[in-house]
Each structure stands twice: as structure tokens, then as C-alpha cells.
Amino acid sequence: SYVLTQPTSVSVAPGKTARITCGGNNIGSKSVHWYQQRPGQAPVLVIYYDTQRPSGIPDRVSGSISANTATLTISRVEAGDEADYYCQVWDTHSDHWVFGGGTNLNVL
Amino acid sequence: EVQLLESGGGLVQPGESLRLSCAASGFSFSNYAMTWVRQAPGKGLEWVSLIINNGDTTYYADSVKGRFTISRDNSKNTLYLQMDSLRAEDTAVYYCAKSPIAVAGTSWFDPWGQGAPVTVSS
């Protein structure tokens, strides 16, 4: 089955830029979606179709994709950005929806 | 406003059954596929099952196939997850979520309900 690989954690100082990667075989051929999950809360969609922001998500949050890596970028990081972030794709071969293992963003 | 409200979670013994419900409001429920995603304590998100808008086609993760059944009642705007032969490893918070499309495909999930905790333990 298709596997998405994320770093376990990323640390960044306030005001700096955080980049969270999501690796998968030929992920560039898929559409990648990203979710933020704050402690004790349900996940919230922050990026869909690789680069699109839902309404209400600040433009500090952006997505990009290359052949084998998708990246979620959060600029001007704030304390409120501290959360777990998950990437997700649909695997056409198995008709399964797949999540990455999640990345904990730690704001120093 | 789109709202999803899960219910039916609780503590059960291994081998027992439980049915989760997800009441939807604020959108045309019958026009969209719906999904269940779970999260074991301290772990990441795991997709469980998806049902298309008219209920005719369903999809399951390998870990629950043959034990869980997803269904929907479009007249009641409600999604269900029947969980049989429960195991300790099914212990998790179960979220329902809305797909942006009617059928299966390259879709994301938004919004999510608040989650229903399920504990399988003797």
C-alpha cells in the first residue's frame, strides 16, 4: 500500500519559517492535502489540492509539491501554530485514503 | 454552518459490537461522500471507511474490512459505523468527516466532527 513519510517533529522560533515535508513515491502525480490538529481538537483542513487554502486559513500557510515531496510552509510562525500536521492523498491503486504519520510543529 | 456530531462511543469488551452515528447538518447530506477516520491514543490519523453519496459503494481499510460496516440514511442526514468483533487495537477516537465530492476519488475531508471515543478492553 502507498506510504507517506513525514518527519516526527520540526522546531522553529517565532517569526521564522517552518517547512514540513511529506514524501511518497511519485507523490507529484497525486493531489496532496494537509491538516492541522491542535491538542485535544479535531483535525482542520489547511491546504487542499497541493496549494489551495480553504477560507479562513491565513496566507502565511502555503503548500508546494515536487516529484517526490510535498511541503507545507508556515511563514512568520506564531505560538498558535504549534500543532500536529498531517498530509493525505488518495491511492488510486488500492482505493484507500492515506495519511502521513504526522509532524509535531514545536514553536520554541 | 456545516456541523457533524458523532455519538455512540463507549467502553466495550473484546469481541463485542458498537454502532457509531454521525448527525450532519448545514449542507445537502445526500450530495456528498462521507468518511470515518480514527486516531488511537497518542498516534496519528488512520482512514477507516468511506461511503459514496447514495450509499451504493463503500470502501474499507484492510484493518477493519469484514468487521466494520459503513452505512448512511440520507432521509435522516446520518452516517453510521457498525463495528463488530472489536479488538483492543480498535481503541481510538473515531471522527466522521465530509468529502467535497459525491463519489470516491482524490478528495480531502472537511469539516470533521468532534470525535467519539471507543475503548475496547476487558
mmCIF file with all atom_site columns, C-alpha atoms in Angstrom:
data_model
loop_
_atom_site.group_PDB
_atom_site.id
_atom_site.type_symbol
_atom_site.label_atom_id
_atom_site.label_alt_id
_atom_site.label_comp_id
_atom_site.label_asym_id
_atom_site.label_entity_id
_atom_site.label_seq_id
_atom_site.pdbx_PDB_ins_code
_atom_site.Cartn_x
_atom_site.Cartn_y
_atom_site.Cartn_z
_atom_site.occupancy
_atom_site.B_iso_or_equiv
_atom_site.pdbx_formal_charge
_atom_site.auth_seq_id
_atom_site.auth_comp_id
_atom_site.auth_asym_id
_atom_site.auth_atom_id
_atom_site.pdbx_PDB_model_num
ATOM 1   C CA . SER A 1 1   ? 0.000   0.000  0.000  1.00 0.00 ? 1   SER A CA 1
ATOM 2   C CA . TYR A 1 2   ? 1.032   3.593  -0.546 1.00 0.00 ? 2   TYR A CA 1
ATOM 3   C CA . VAL A 1 3   ? 3.157   5.160  2.194  1.00 0.00 ? 3   VAL A CA 1
ATOM 4   C CA . LEU A 1 4   ? 3.558   8.832  3.115  1.00 0.00 ? 4   LEU A CA 1
ATOM 5   C CA . THR A 1 5   ? 6.616   9.749  5.176  1.00 0.00 ? 5   THR A CA 1
ATOM 6   C CA . GLN A 1 6   ? 6.772   12.806 7.434  1.00 0.00 ? 6   GLN A CA 1
ATOM 7   C CA . PRO A 1 7   ? 9.408   13.911 9.958  1.00 0.00 ? 7   PRO A CA 1
ATOM 8   C CA . THR A 1 8   ? 8.288   13.237 13.506 1.00 0.00 ? 8   THR A CA 1
ATOM 9   C CA . SER A 1 9   ? 8.927   16.791 14.633 1.00 0.00 ? 9   SER A CA 1
ATOM 10  C CA . VAL A 1 10  ? 10.011  20.199 13.407 1.00 0.00 ? 10  VAL A CA 1
ATOM 11  C CA . SER A 1 11  ? 11.135  23.034 15.679 1.00 0.00 ? 11  SER A CA 1
ATOM 12  C CA . VAL A 1 12  ? 11.095  26.698 14.756 1.00 0.00 ? 12  VAL A CA 1
ATOM 13  C CA . ALA A 1 13  ? 11.432  30.026 16.541 1.00 0.00 ? 13  ALA A CA 1
ATOM 14  C CA . PRO A 1 14  ? 8.561   32.504 16.493 1.00 0.00 ? 14  PRO A CA 1
ATOM 15  C CA . GLY A 1 15  ? 8.610   34.715 13.427 1.00 0.00 ? 15  GLY A CA 1
ATOM 16  C CA . LYS A 1 16  ? 10.618  32.231 11.387 1.00 0.00 ? 16  LYS A CA 1
ATOM 17  C CA . THR A 1 17  ? 9.515   29.869 8.639  1.00 0.00 ? 17  THR A CA 1
ATOM 18  C CA . ALA A 1 18  ? 8.577   26.239 9.228  1.00 0.00 ? 18  ALA A CA 1
ATOM 19  C CA . ARG A 1 19  ? 8.677   23.663 6.461  1.00 0.00 ? 19  ARG A CA 1
ATOM 20  C CA . ILE A 1 20  ? 7.057   20.265 6.919  1.00 0.00 ? 20  ILE A CA 1
ATOM 21  C CA . THR A 1 21  ? 7.713   17.651 4.259  1.00 0.00 ? 21  THR A CA 1
ATOM 22  C CA . CYS A 1 22  ? 5.677   14.689 3.081  1.00 0.00 ? 22  CYS A CA 1
ATOM 23  C CA . GLY A 1 23  ? 7.419   12.086 0.969  1.00 0.00 ? 23  GLY A CA 1
ATOM 24  C CA . GLY A 1 24  ? 5.894   9.420  -1.216 1.00 0.00 ? 24  GLY A CA 1
ATOM 25  C CA . ASN A 1 25  ? 6.677   7.521  -4.382 1.00 0.00 ? 25  ASN A CA 1
ATOM 26  C CA . ASN A 1 26  ? 5.874   9.810  -7.305 1.00 0.00 ? 26  ASN A CA 1
ATOM 27  C CA . ILE A 1 27  ? 3.764   11.973 -4.997 1.00 0.00 ? 27  ILE A CA 1
ATOM 28  C CA . GLY A 1 28  ? 3.923   14.718 -7.618 1.00 0.00 ? 28  GLY A CA 1
ATOM 29  C CA . SER A 1 29  ? 1.371   12.759 -9.618 1.00 0.00 ? 29  SER A CA 1
ATOM 30  C CA . LYS A 1 30  ? -1.144  12.879 -6.769 1.00 0.00 ? 30  LYS A CA 1
ATOM 31  C CA . SER A 1 31  ? -3.109  15.608 -5.045 1.00 0.00 ? 31  SER A CA 1
ATOM 32  C CA . VAL A 1 32  ? -1.905  16.267 -1.511 1.00 0.00 ? 32  VAL A CA 1
ATOM 33  C CA . HIS A 1 33  ? -3.996  17.674 1.298  1.00 0.00 ? 33  HIS A CA 1
ATOM 34  C CA . TRP A 1 34  ? -2.837  18.937 4.711  1.00 0.00 ? 34  TRP A CA 1
ATOM 35  C CA . TYR A 1 35  ? -4.489  19.056 8.125  1.00 0.00 ? 35  TYR A CA 1
ATOM 36  C CA . GLN A 1 36  ? -3.660  20.825 11.371 1.00 0.00 ? 36  GLN A CA 1
ATOM 37  C CA . GLN A 1 37  ? -4.592  19.173 14.667 1.00 0.00 ? 37  GLN A CA 1
ATOM 38  C CA . ARG A 1 38  ? -4.179  21.129 17.845 1.00 0.00 ? 38  ARG A CA 1
ATOM 39  C CA . PRO A 1 39  ? -4.043  19.159 21.141 1.00 0.00 ? 39  PRO A CA 1
ATOM 40  C CA . GLY A 1 40  ? -7.426  17.778 22.128 1.00 0.00 ? 40  GLY A CA 1
ATOM 41  C CA . GLN A 1 41  ? -9.119  19.021 18.966 1.00 0.00 ? 41  GLN A CA 1
ATOM 42  C CA . ALA A 1 42  ? -10.341 17.536 15.705 1.00 0.00 ? 42  ALA A CA 1
ATOM 43  C CA . PRO A 1 43  ? -8.223  17.953 12.568 1.00 0.00 ? 43  PRO A CA 1
ATOM 44  C CA . VAL A 1 44  ? -8.757  21.034 10.411 1.00 0.00 ? 44  VAL A CA 1
ATOM 45  C CA . LEU A 1 45  ? -8.045  21.232 6.690  1.00 0.00 ? 45  LEU A CA 1
ATOM 46  C CA . VAL A 1 46  ? -5.368  23.840 5.926  1.00 0.00 ? 46  VAL A CA 1
ATOM 47  C CA . ILE A 1 47  ? -4.346  23.013 2.332  1.00 0.00 ? 47  ILE A CA 1
ATOM 48  C CA . TYR A 1 48  ? -6.113  21.036 -0.423 1.00 0.00 ? 48  TYR A CA 1
ATOM 49  C CA . TYR A 1 49  ? -5.098  20.200 -3.981 1.00 0.00 ? 49  TYR A CA 1
ATOM 50  C CA . ASP A 1 50  ? -1.407  20.738 -3.129 1.00 0.00 ? 50  ASP A CA 1
ATOM 51  C CA . THR A 1 51  ? -1.580  24.531 -2.870 1.00 0.00 ? 51  THR A CA 1
ATOM 52  C CA . GLN A 1 52  ? -5.146  25.712 -2.235 1.00 0.00 ? 52  GLN A CA 1
ATOM 53  C CA . ARG A 1 53  ? -6.133  27.374 1.043  1.00 0.00 ? 53  ARG A CA 1
ATOM 54  C CA . PRO A 1 54  ? -9.656  26.968 2.443  1.00 0.00 ? 54  PRO A CA 1
ATOM 55  C CA . SER A 1 55  ? -11.399 30.126 3.509  1.00 0.00 ? 55  SER A CA 1
ATOM 56  C CA . GLY A 1 56  ? -10.220 31.279 6.909  1.00 0.00 ? 56  GLY A CA 1
ATOM 57  C CA . ILE A 1 57  ? -6.701  29.891 6.583  1.00 0.00 ? 57  ILE A CA 1
ATOM 58  C CA . PRO A 1 58  ? -4.135  32.737 6.625  1.00 0.00 ? 58  PRO A CA 1
ATOM 59  C CA . ASP A 1 59  ? -1.885  33.298 3.634  1.00 0.00 ? 59  ASP A CA 1
ATOM 60  C CA . ARG A 1 60  ? 1.097   32.567 5.915  1.00 0.00 ? 60  ARG A CA 1
ATOM 61  C CA . VAL A 1 61  ? 0.230   28.930 5.219  1.00 0.00 ? 61  VAL A CA 1
ATOM 62  C CA . SER A 1 62  ? 1.136   27.563 1.803  1.00 0.00 ? 62  SER A CA 1
ATOM 63  C CA . GLY A 1 63  ? 1.713   24.261 0.039  1.00 0.00 ? 63  GLY A CA 1
ATOM 64  C CA . SER A 1 64  ? 4.002   23.120 -2.743 1.00 0.00 ? 64  SER A CA 1
ATOM 65  C CA . ILE A 1 65  ? 4.858   19.863 -4.452 1.00 0.00 ? 65  ILE A CA 1
ATOM 66  C CA . SER A 1 66  ? 7.646   18.305 -6.490 1.00 0.00 ? 66  SER A CA 1
ATOM 67  C CA . ALA A 1 67  ? 8.189   14.859 -7.957 1.00 0.00 ? 67  ALA A CA 1
ATOM 68  C CA . ASN A 1 68  ? 8.588   13.014 -4.667 1.00 0.00 ? 68  ASN A CA 1
ATOM 69  C CA . THR A 1 69  ? 7.945   15.560 -1.916 1.00 0.00 ? 69  THR A CA 1
ATOM 70  C CA . ALA A 1 70  ? 5.076   17.773 -0.851 1.00 0.00 ? 70  ALA A CA 1
ATOM 71  C CA . THR A 1 71  ? 5.844   20.643 1.514  1.00 0.00 ? 71  THR A CA 1
ATOM 72  C CA . LEU A 1 72  ? 3.681   22.630 3.912  1.00 0.00 ? 72  LEU A CA 1
ATOM 73  C CA . THR A 1 73  ? 5.232   26.022 4.653  1.00 0.00 ? 73  THR A CA 1
ATOM 74  C CA . ILE A 1 74  ? 4.186   28.247 7.523  1.00 0.00 ? 74  ILE A CA 1
ATOM 75  C CA . SER A 1 75  ? 5.714   31.713 7.449  1.00 0.00 ? 75  SER A CA 1
ATOM 76  C CA . ARG A 1 76  ? 6.019   34.098 10.383 1.00 0.00 ? 76  ARG A CA 1
ATOM 77  C CA . VAL A 1 77  ? 5.308   31.261 12.785 1.00 0.00 ? 77  VAL A CA 1
ATOM 78  C CA . GLU A 1 78  ? 3.221   32.058 15.860 1.00 0.00 ? 78  GLU A CA 1
ATOM 79  C CA . ALA A 1 79  ? 2.735   30.187 19.119 1.00 0.00 ? 79  ALA A CA 1
ATOM 80  C CA . GLY A 1 80  ? -0.767  29.269 17.946 1.00 0.00 ? 80  GLY A CA 1
ATOM 81  C CA . ASP A 1 81  ? 0.697   27.278 15.048 1.00 0.00 ? 81  ASP A CA 1
ATOM 82  C CA . GLU A 1 82  ? 2.014   24.668 17.483 1.00 0.00 ? 82  GLU A CA 1
ATOM 83  C CA . ALA A 1 83  ? 0.151   21.501 16.483 1.00 0.00 ? 83  ALA A CA 1
ATOM 84  C CA . ASP A 1 84  ? 0.415   18.205 14.659 1.00 0.00 ? 84  ASP A CA 1
ATOM 85  C CA . TYR A 1 85  ? 0.266   18.386 10.860 1.00 0.00 ? 85  TYR A CA 1
ATOM 86  C CA . TYR A 1 86  ? -0.760  15.512 8.575  1.00 0.00 ? 86  TYR A CA 1
ATOM 87  C CA . CYS A 1 87  ? -0.542  15.094 4.816  1.00 0.00 ? 87  CYS A CA 1
ATOM 88  C CA . GLN A 1 88  ? -3.077  12.934 2.982  1.00 0.00 ? 88  GLN A CA 1
ATOM 89  C CA . VAL A 1 89  ? -3.585  11.510 -0.522 1.00 0.00 ? 89  VAL A CA 1
ATOM 90  C CA . TRP A 1 90  ? -5.894  9.123  -2.309 1.00 0.00 ? 90  TRP A CA 1
ATOM 91  C CA . ASP A 1 91  ? -4.183  5.955  -3.520 1.00 0.00 ? 91  ASP A CA 1
ATOM 92  C CA . THR A 1 92  ? -5.769  5.065  -6.850 1.00 0.00 ? 92  THR A CA 1
ATOM 93  C CA . HIS A 1 93  ? -4.367  1.531  -6.854 1.00 0.00 ? 93  HIS A CA 1
ATOM 94  C CA . SER A 1 94  ? -5.981  0.461  -3.581 1.00 0.00 ? 94  SER A CA 1
ATOM 95  C CA . ASP A 1 95  ? -8.888  2.932  -3.410 1.00 0.00 ? 95  ASP A CA 1
ATOM 96  C CA . HIS A 1 96  ? -7.636  3.834  0.044  1.00 0.00 ? 96  HIS A CA 1
ATOM 97  C CA . TRP A 1 97  ? -7.165  7.266  1.547  1.00 0.00 ? 97  TRP A CA 1
ATOM 98  C CA . VAL A 1 98  ? -3.736  7.504  3.158  1.00 0.00 ? 98  VAL A CA 1
ATOM 99  C CA . PHE A 1 99  ? -2.392  9.784  5.892  1.00 0.00 ? 99  PHE A CA 1
ATOM 100 C CA . GLY A 1 100 ? 1.206   10.502 6.691  1.00 0.00 ? 100 GLY A CA 1
ATOM 101 C CA . GLY A 1 101 ? 2.417   9.707  10.188 1.00 0.00 ? 101 GLY A CA 1
ATOM 102 C CA . GLY A 1 102 ? 2.142   13.325 11.277 1.00 0.00 ? 102 GLY A CA 1
ATOM 103 C CA . THR A 1 103 ? 4.643   16.023 12.225 1.00 0.00 ? 103 THR A CA 1
ATOM 104 C CA . ASN A 1 104 ? 4.632   17.860 15.529 1.00 0.00 ? 104 ASN A CA 1
ATOM 105 C CA . LEU A 1 105 ? 5.453   21.521 14.996 1.00 0.00 ? 105 LEU A CA 1
ATOM 106 C CA . ASN A 1 106 ? 7.204   22.856 18.089 1.00 0.00 ? 106 ASN A CA 1
ATOM 107 C CA . VAL A 1 107 ? 7.401   26.634 18.434 1.00 0.00 ? 107 VAL A CA 1
ATOM 108 C CA . LEU A 1 108 ? 10.469  27.431 20.519 1.00 0.00 ? 108 LEU A CA 1
ATOM 109 C CA . GLU B 2 1   ? -22.762 26.215 9.026  1.00 0.00 ? 1   GLU B CA 1
ATOM 110 C CA . VAL B 2 2   ? -21.756 22.628 8.373  1.00 0.00 ? 2   VAL B CA 1
ATOM 111 C CA . GLN B 2 3   ? -21.840 20.548 11.543 1.00 0.00 ? 3   GLN B CA 1
ATOM 112 C CA . LEU B 2 4   ? -21.059 16.910 12.254 1.00 0.00 ? 4   LEU B CA 1
ATOM 113 C CA . LEU B 2 5   ? -21.872 15.358 15.621 1.00 0.00 ? 5   LEU B CA 1
ATOM 114 C CA . GLU B 2 6   ? -20.734 11.843 16.491 1.00 0.00 ? 6   GLU B CA 1
ATOM 115 C CA . SER B 2 7   ? -22.359 9.694  19.152 1.00 0.00 ? 7   SER B CA 1
ATOM 116 C CA . GLY B 2 8   ? -22.391 6.105  20.327 1.00 0.00 ? 8   GLY B CA 1
ATOM 117 C CA . GLY B 2 9   ? -18.858 5.729  21.596 1.00 0.00 ? 9   GLY B CA 1
ATOM 118 C CA . GLY B 2 10  ? -18.048 3.948  24.827 1.00 0.00 ? 10  GLY B CA 1
ATOM 119 C CA . LEU B 2 11  ? -16.327 1.071  26.594 1.00 0.00 ? 11  LEU B CA 1
ATOM 120 C CA . VAL B 2 12  ? -16.826 -2.457 25.281 1.00 0.00 ? 12  VAL B CA 1
ATOM 121 C CA . GLN B 2 13  ? -15.158 -5.808 25.774 1.00 0.00 ? 13  GLN B CA 1
ATOM 122 C CA . PRO B 2 14  ? -13.153 -7.556 23.071 1.00 0.00 ? 14  PRO B CA 1
ATOM 123 C CA . GLY B 2 15  ? -15.416 -9.390 20.633 1.00 0.00 ? 15  GLY B CA 1
ATOM 124 C CA . GLU B 2 16  ? -18.382 -7.124 21.285 1.00 0.00 ? 16  GLU B CA 1
ATOM 125 C CA . SER B 2 17  ? -20.102 -4.689 18.907 1.00 0.00 ? 17  SER B CA 1
ATOM 126 C CA . LEU B 2 18  ? -20.762 -0.963 18.868 1.00 0.00 ? 18  LEU B CA 1
ATOM 127 C CA . ARG B 2 19  ? -22.515 1.379  16.434 1.00 0.00 ? 19  ARG B CA 1
ATOM 128 C CA . LEU B 2 20  ? -21.382 4.950  15.934 1.00 0.00 ? 20  LEU B CA 1
ATOM 129 C CA . SER B 2 21  ? -23.630 7.635  14.483 1.00 0.00 ? 21  SER B CA 1
ATOM 130 C CA . CYS B 2 22  ? -22.759 10.965 12.896 1.00 0.00 ? 22  CYS B CA 1
ATOM 131 C CA . ALA B 2 23  ? -25.559 13.516 12.588 1.00 0.00 ? 23  ALA B CA 1
ATOM 132 C CA . ALA B 2 24  ? -24.965 16.028 9.806  1.00 0.00 ? 24  ALA B CA 1
ATOM 133 C CA . SER B 2 25  ? -26.467 19.464 9.342  1.00 0.00 ? 25  SER B CA 1
ATOM 134 C CA . GLY B 2 26  ? -25.887 22.634 7.337  1.00 0.00 ? 26  GLY B CA 1
ATOM 135 C CA . PHE B 2 27  ? -25.415 21.011 3.925  1.00 0.00 ? 27  PHE B CA 1
ATOM 136 C CA . SER B 2 28  ? -27.142 18.702 1.446  1.00 0.00 ? 28  SER B CA 1
ATOM 137 C CA . PHE B 2 29  ? -26.048 15.450 3.044  1.00 0.00 ? 29  PHE B CA 1
ATOM 138 C CA . SER B 2 30  ? -27.190 13.235 0.162  1.00 0.00 ? 30  SER B CA 1
ATOM 139 C CA . ASN B 2 31  ? -24.877 15.034 -2.276 1.00 0.00 ? 31  ASN B CA 1
ATOM 140 C CA . TYR B 2 32  ? -21.575 14.097 -0.624 1.00 0.00 ? 32  TYR B CA 1
ATOM 141 C CA . ALA B 2 33  ? -19.482 11.094 0.243  1.00 0.00 ? 33  ALA B CA 1
ATOM 142 C CA . MET B 2 34  ? -18.709 10.684 3.937  1.00 0.00 ? 34  MET B CA 1
ATOM 143 C CA . THR B 2 35  ? -15.849 9.048  5.761  1.00 0.00 ? 35  THR B CA 1
ATOM 144 C CA . TRP B 2 36  ? -14.694 7.721  9.147  1.00 0.00 ? 36  TRP B CA 1
ATOM 145 C CA . VAL B 2 37  ? -11.142 8.315  10.369 1.00 0.00 ? 37  VAL B CA 1
ATOM 146 C CA . ARG B 2 38  ? -9.754  7.109  13.699 1.00 0.00 ? 38  ARG B CA 1
ATOM 147 C CA . GLN B 2 39  ? -6.904  8.066  15.981 1.00 0.00 ? 39  GLN B CA 1
ATOM 148 C CA . ALA B 2 40  ? -5.522  5.671  18.568 1.00 0.00 ? 40  ALA B CA 1
ATOM 149 C CA . PRO B 2 41  ? -4.244  7.233  21.813 1.00 0.00 ? 41  PRO B CA 1
ATOM 150 C CA . GLY B 2 42  ? -1.038  9.149  21.122 1.00 0.00 ? 42  GLY B CA 1
ATOM 151 C CA . LYS B 2 43  ? -0.974  8.015  17.493 1.00 0.00 ? 43  LYS B CA 1
ATOM 152 C CA . GLY B 2 44  ? -1.661  9.504  14.075 1.00 0.00 ? 44  GLY B CA 1
ATOM 153 C CA . LEU B 2 45  ? -4.729  9.558  11.864 1.00 0.00 ? 45  LEU B CA 1
ATOM 154 C CA . GLU B 2 46  ? -5.897  6.325  10.209 1.00 0.00 ? 46  GLU B CA 1
ATOM 155 C CA . TRP B 2 47  ? -8.530  6.295  7.480  1.00 0.00 ? 47  TRP B CA 1
ATOM 156 C CA . VAL B 2 48  ? -11.195 3.654  8.255  1.00 0.00 ? 48  VAL B CA 1
ATOM 157 C CA . SER B 2 49  ? -14.007 3.738  5.696  1.00 0.00 ? 49  SER B CA 1
ATOM 158 C CA . LEU B 2 50  ? -15.812 5.843  3.092  1.00 0.00 ? 50  LEU B CA 1
ATOM 159 C CA . ILE B 2 51  ? -19.293 5.684  1.563  1.00 0.00 ? 51  ILE B CA 1
ATOM 160 C CA . ILE B 2 52  ? -20.413 7.490  -1.574 1.00 0.00 ? 52  ILE B CA 1
ATOM 161 C CA . ASN B 2 53  ? -23.360 9.840  -1.586 1.00 0.00 ? 53  ASN B CA 1
ATOM 162 C CA . ASN B 2 54  ? -26.107 7.342  -2.411 1.00 0.00 ? 54  ASN B CA 1
ATOM 163 C CA . GLY B 2 55  ? -24.672 4.543  -0.263 1.00 0.00 ? 55  GLY B CA 1
ATOM 164 C CA . ASP B 2 56  ? -24.175 2.172  -3.175 1.00 0.00 ? 56  ASP B CA 1
ATOM 165 C CA . THR B 2 57  ? -20.395 1.853  -2.851 1.00 0.00 ? 57  THR B CA 1
ATOM 166 C CA . THR B 2 58  ? -18.256 1.513  0.249  1.00 0.00 ? 58  THR B CA 1
ATOM 167 C CA . TYR B 2 59  ? -14.532 1.322  0.924  1.00 0.00 ? 59  TYR B CA 1
ATOM 168 C CA . TYR B 2 60  ? -12.648 -0.059 3.944  1.00 0.00 ? 60  TYR B CA 1
ATOM 169 C CA . ALA B 2 61  ? -9.146  -0.072 5.337  1.00 0.00 ? 61  ALA B CA 1
ATOM 170 C CA . ASP B 2 62  ? -7.641  -3.538 5.419  1.00 0.00 ? 62  ASP B CA 1
ATOM 171 C CA . SER B 2 63  ? -7.507  -3.397 9.231  1.00 0.00 ? 63  SER B CA 1
ATOM 172 C CA . VAL B 2 64  ? -11.308 -3.266 9.559  1.00 0.00 ? 64  VAL B CA 1
ATOM 173 C CA . LYS B 2 65  ? -12.564 -4.973 6.399  1.00 0.00 ? 65  LYS B CA 1
ATOM 174 C CA . GLY B 2 66  ? -15.023 -7.734 7.225  1.00 0.00 ? 66  GLY B CA 1
ATOM 175 C CA . ARG B 2 67  ? -15.614 -6.432 10.766 1.00 0.00 ? 67  ARG B CA 1
ATOM 176 C CA . PHE B 2 68  ? -16.869 -2.870 10.248 1.00 0.00 ? 68  PHE B CA 1
ATOM 177 C CA . THR B 2 69  ? -19.803 -1.726 8.102  1.00 0.00 ? 69  THR B CA 1
ATOM 178 C CA . ILE B 2 70  ? -20.365 1.847  6.999  1.00 0.00 ? 70  ILE B CA 1
ATOM 179 C CA . SER B 2 71  ? -23.862 2.982  6.043  1.00 0.00 ? 71  SER B CA 1
ATOM 180 C CA . ARG B 2 72  ? -25.963 6.110  5.755  1.00 0.00 ? 72  ARG B CA 1
ATOM 181 C CA . ASP B 2 73  ? -29.577 7.193  5.977  1.00 0.00 ? 73  ASP B CA 1
ATOM 182 C CA . ASN B 2 74  ? -29.986 10.196 3.717  1.00 0.00 ? 74  ASN B CA 1
ATOM 183 C CA . SER B 2 75  ? -33.541 10.762 4.963  1.00 0.00 ? 75  SER B CA 1
ATOM 184 C CA . LYS B 2 76  ? -32.116 11.288 8.460  1.00 0.00 ? 76  LYS B CA 1
ATOM 185 C CA . ASN B 2 77  ? -28.869 13.034 7.414  1.00 0.00 ? 77  ASN B CA 1
ATOM 186 C CA . THR B 2 78  ? -26.987 10.446 9.429  1.00 0.00 ? 78  THR B CA 1
ATOM 187 C CA . LEU B 2 79  ? -23.847 8.375  8.854  1.00 0.00 ? 79  LEU B CA 1
ATOM 188 C CA . TYR B 2 80  ? -23.200 5.131  10.720 1.00 0.00 ? 80  TYR B CA 1
ATOM 189 C CA . LEU B 2 81  ? -20.314 2.816  11.514 1.00 0.00 ? 81  LEU B CA 1
ATOM 190 C CA . GLN B 2 82  ? -21.240 -0.638 12.751 1.00 0.00 ? 82  GLN B CA 1
ATOM 191 C CA . MET B 2 83  ? -18.217 -2.159 14.477 1.00 0.00 ? 83  MET B CA 1
ATOM 192 C CA . ASP B 2 84  ? -18.284 -5.905 15.169 1.00 0.00 ? 84  ASP B CA 1
ATOM 193 C CA . SER B 2 85  ? -15.703 -8.282 16.631 1.00 0.00 ? 85  SER B CA 1
ATOM 194 C CA . LEU B 2 86  ? -13.948 -5.380 18.265 1.00 0.00 ? 86  LEU B CA 1
ATOM 195 C CA . ARG B 2 87  ? -10.320 -5.742 19.282 1.00 0.00 ? 87  ARG B CA 1
ATOM 196 C CA . ALA B 2 88  ? -8.102  -3.843 21.707 1.00 0.00 ? 88  ALA B CA 1
ATOM 197 C CA . GLU B 2 89  ? -6.326  -2.270 18.731 1.00 0.00 ? 89  GLU B CA 1
ATOM 198 C CA . ASP B 2 90  ? -9.610  -0.655 17.649 1.00 0.00 ? 90  ASP B CA 1
ATOM 199 C CA . THR B 2 91  ? -9.397  1.613  20.691 1.00 0.00 ? 91  THR B CA 1
ATOM 200 C CA . ALA B 2 92  ? -9.381  5.149  19.286 1.00 0.00 ? 92  ALA B CA 1
ATOM 201 C CA . VAL B 2 93  ? -11.267 8.367  18.815 1.00 0.00 ? 93  VAL B CA 1
ATOM 202 C CA . TYR B 2 94  ? -13.456 7.972  15.734 1.00 0.00 ? 94  TYR B CA 1
ATOM 203 C CA . TYR B 2 95  ? -14.101 11.037 13.606 1.00 0.00 ? 95  TYR B CA 1
ATOM 204 C CA . CYS B 2 96  ? -16.636 11.435 10.844 1.00 0.00 ? 96  CYS B CA 1
ATOM 205 C CA . ALA B 2 97  ? -15.844 13.893 8.076  1.00 0.00 ? 97  ALA B CA 1
ATOM 206 C CA . LYS B 2 98  ? -17.341 15.214 4.859  1.00 0.00 ? 98  LYS B CA 1
ATOM 207 C CA . SER B 2 99  ? -15.871 14.757 1.403  1.00 0.00 ? 99  SER B CA 1
ATOM 208 C CA . PRO B 2 100 ? -16.190 17.595 -1.127 1.00 0.00 ? 100 PRO B CA 1
ATOM 209 C CA . ILE B 2 101 ? -17.433 15.210 -3.823 1.00 0.00 ? 101 ILE B CA 1
ATOM 210 C CA . ALA B 2 102 ? -20.207 12.660 -4.218 1.00 0.00 ? 102 ALA B CA 1
ATOM 211 C CA . VAL B 2 103 ? -18.092 9.662  -5.091 1.00 0.00 ? 103 VAL B CA 1
ATOM 212 C CA . ALA B 2 104 ? -14.684 8.228  -4.317 1.00 0.00 ? 104 ALA B CA 1
ATOM 213 C CA . GLY B 2 105 ? -11.615 9.903  -5.678 1.00 0.00 ? 105 GLY B CA 1
ATOM 214 C CA . THR B 2 106 ? -8.915  12.399 -4.984 1.00 0.00 ? 106 THR B CA 1
ATOM 215 C CA . SER B 2 107 ? -10.736 14.060 -2.126 1.00 0.00 ? 107 SER B CA 1
ATOM 216 C CA . TRP B 2 108 ? -9.940  15.742 1.134  1.00 0.00 ? 108 TRP B CA 1
ATOM 217 C CA . PHE B 2 109 ? -12.068 15.769 4.280  1.00 0.00 ? 109 PHE B CA 1
ATOM 218 C CA . ASP B 2 110 ? -13.617 18.907 5.672  1.00 0.00 ? 110 ASP B CA 1
ATOM 219 C CA . PRO B 2 111 ? -15.047 19.521 8.159  1.00 0.00 ? 111 PRO B CA 1
ATOM 220 C CA . TRP B 2 112 ? -14.598 16.894 10.863 1.00 0.00 ? 112 TRP B CA 1
ATOM 221 C CA . GLY B 2 113 ? -16.784 16.114 13.836 1.00 0.00 ? 113 GLY B CA 1
ATOM 222 C CA . GLN B 2 114 ? -15.514 16.398 17.394 1.00 0.00 ? 114 GLN B CA 1
ATOM 223 C CA . GLY B 2 115 ? -14.902 12.652 17.640 1.00 0.00 ? 115 GLY B CA 1
ATOM 224 C CA . ALA B 2 116 ? -16.364 9.696  19.531 1.00 0.00 ? 116 ALA B CA 1
ATOM 225 C CA . PRO B 2 117 ? -14.051 7.775  21.875 1.00 0.00 ? 117 PRO B CA 1
ATOM 226 C CA . VAL B 2 118 ? -14.159 3.992  21.692 1.00 0.00 ? 118 VAL B CA 1
ATOM 227 C CA . THR B 2 119 ? -12.340 1.823  24.221 1.00 0.00 ? 119 THR B CA 1
ATOM 228 C CA . VAL B 2 120 ? -12.079 -1.931 23.781 1.00 0.00 ? 120 VAL B CA 1
ATOM 229 C CA . SER B 2 121 ? -10.885 -3.544 26.973 1.00 0.00 ? 121 SER B CA 1
ATOM 230 C CA . SER B 2 122 ? -11.698 -6.399 29.297 1.00 0.00 ? 122 SER B CA 1
#
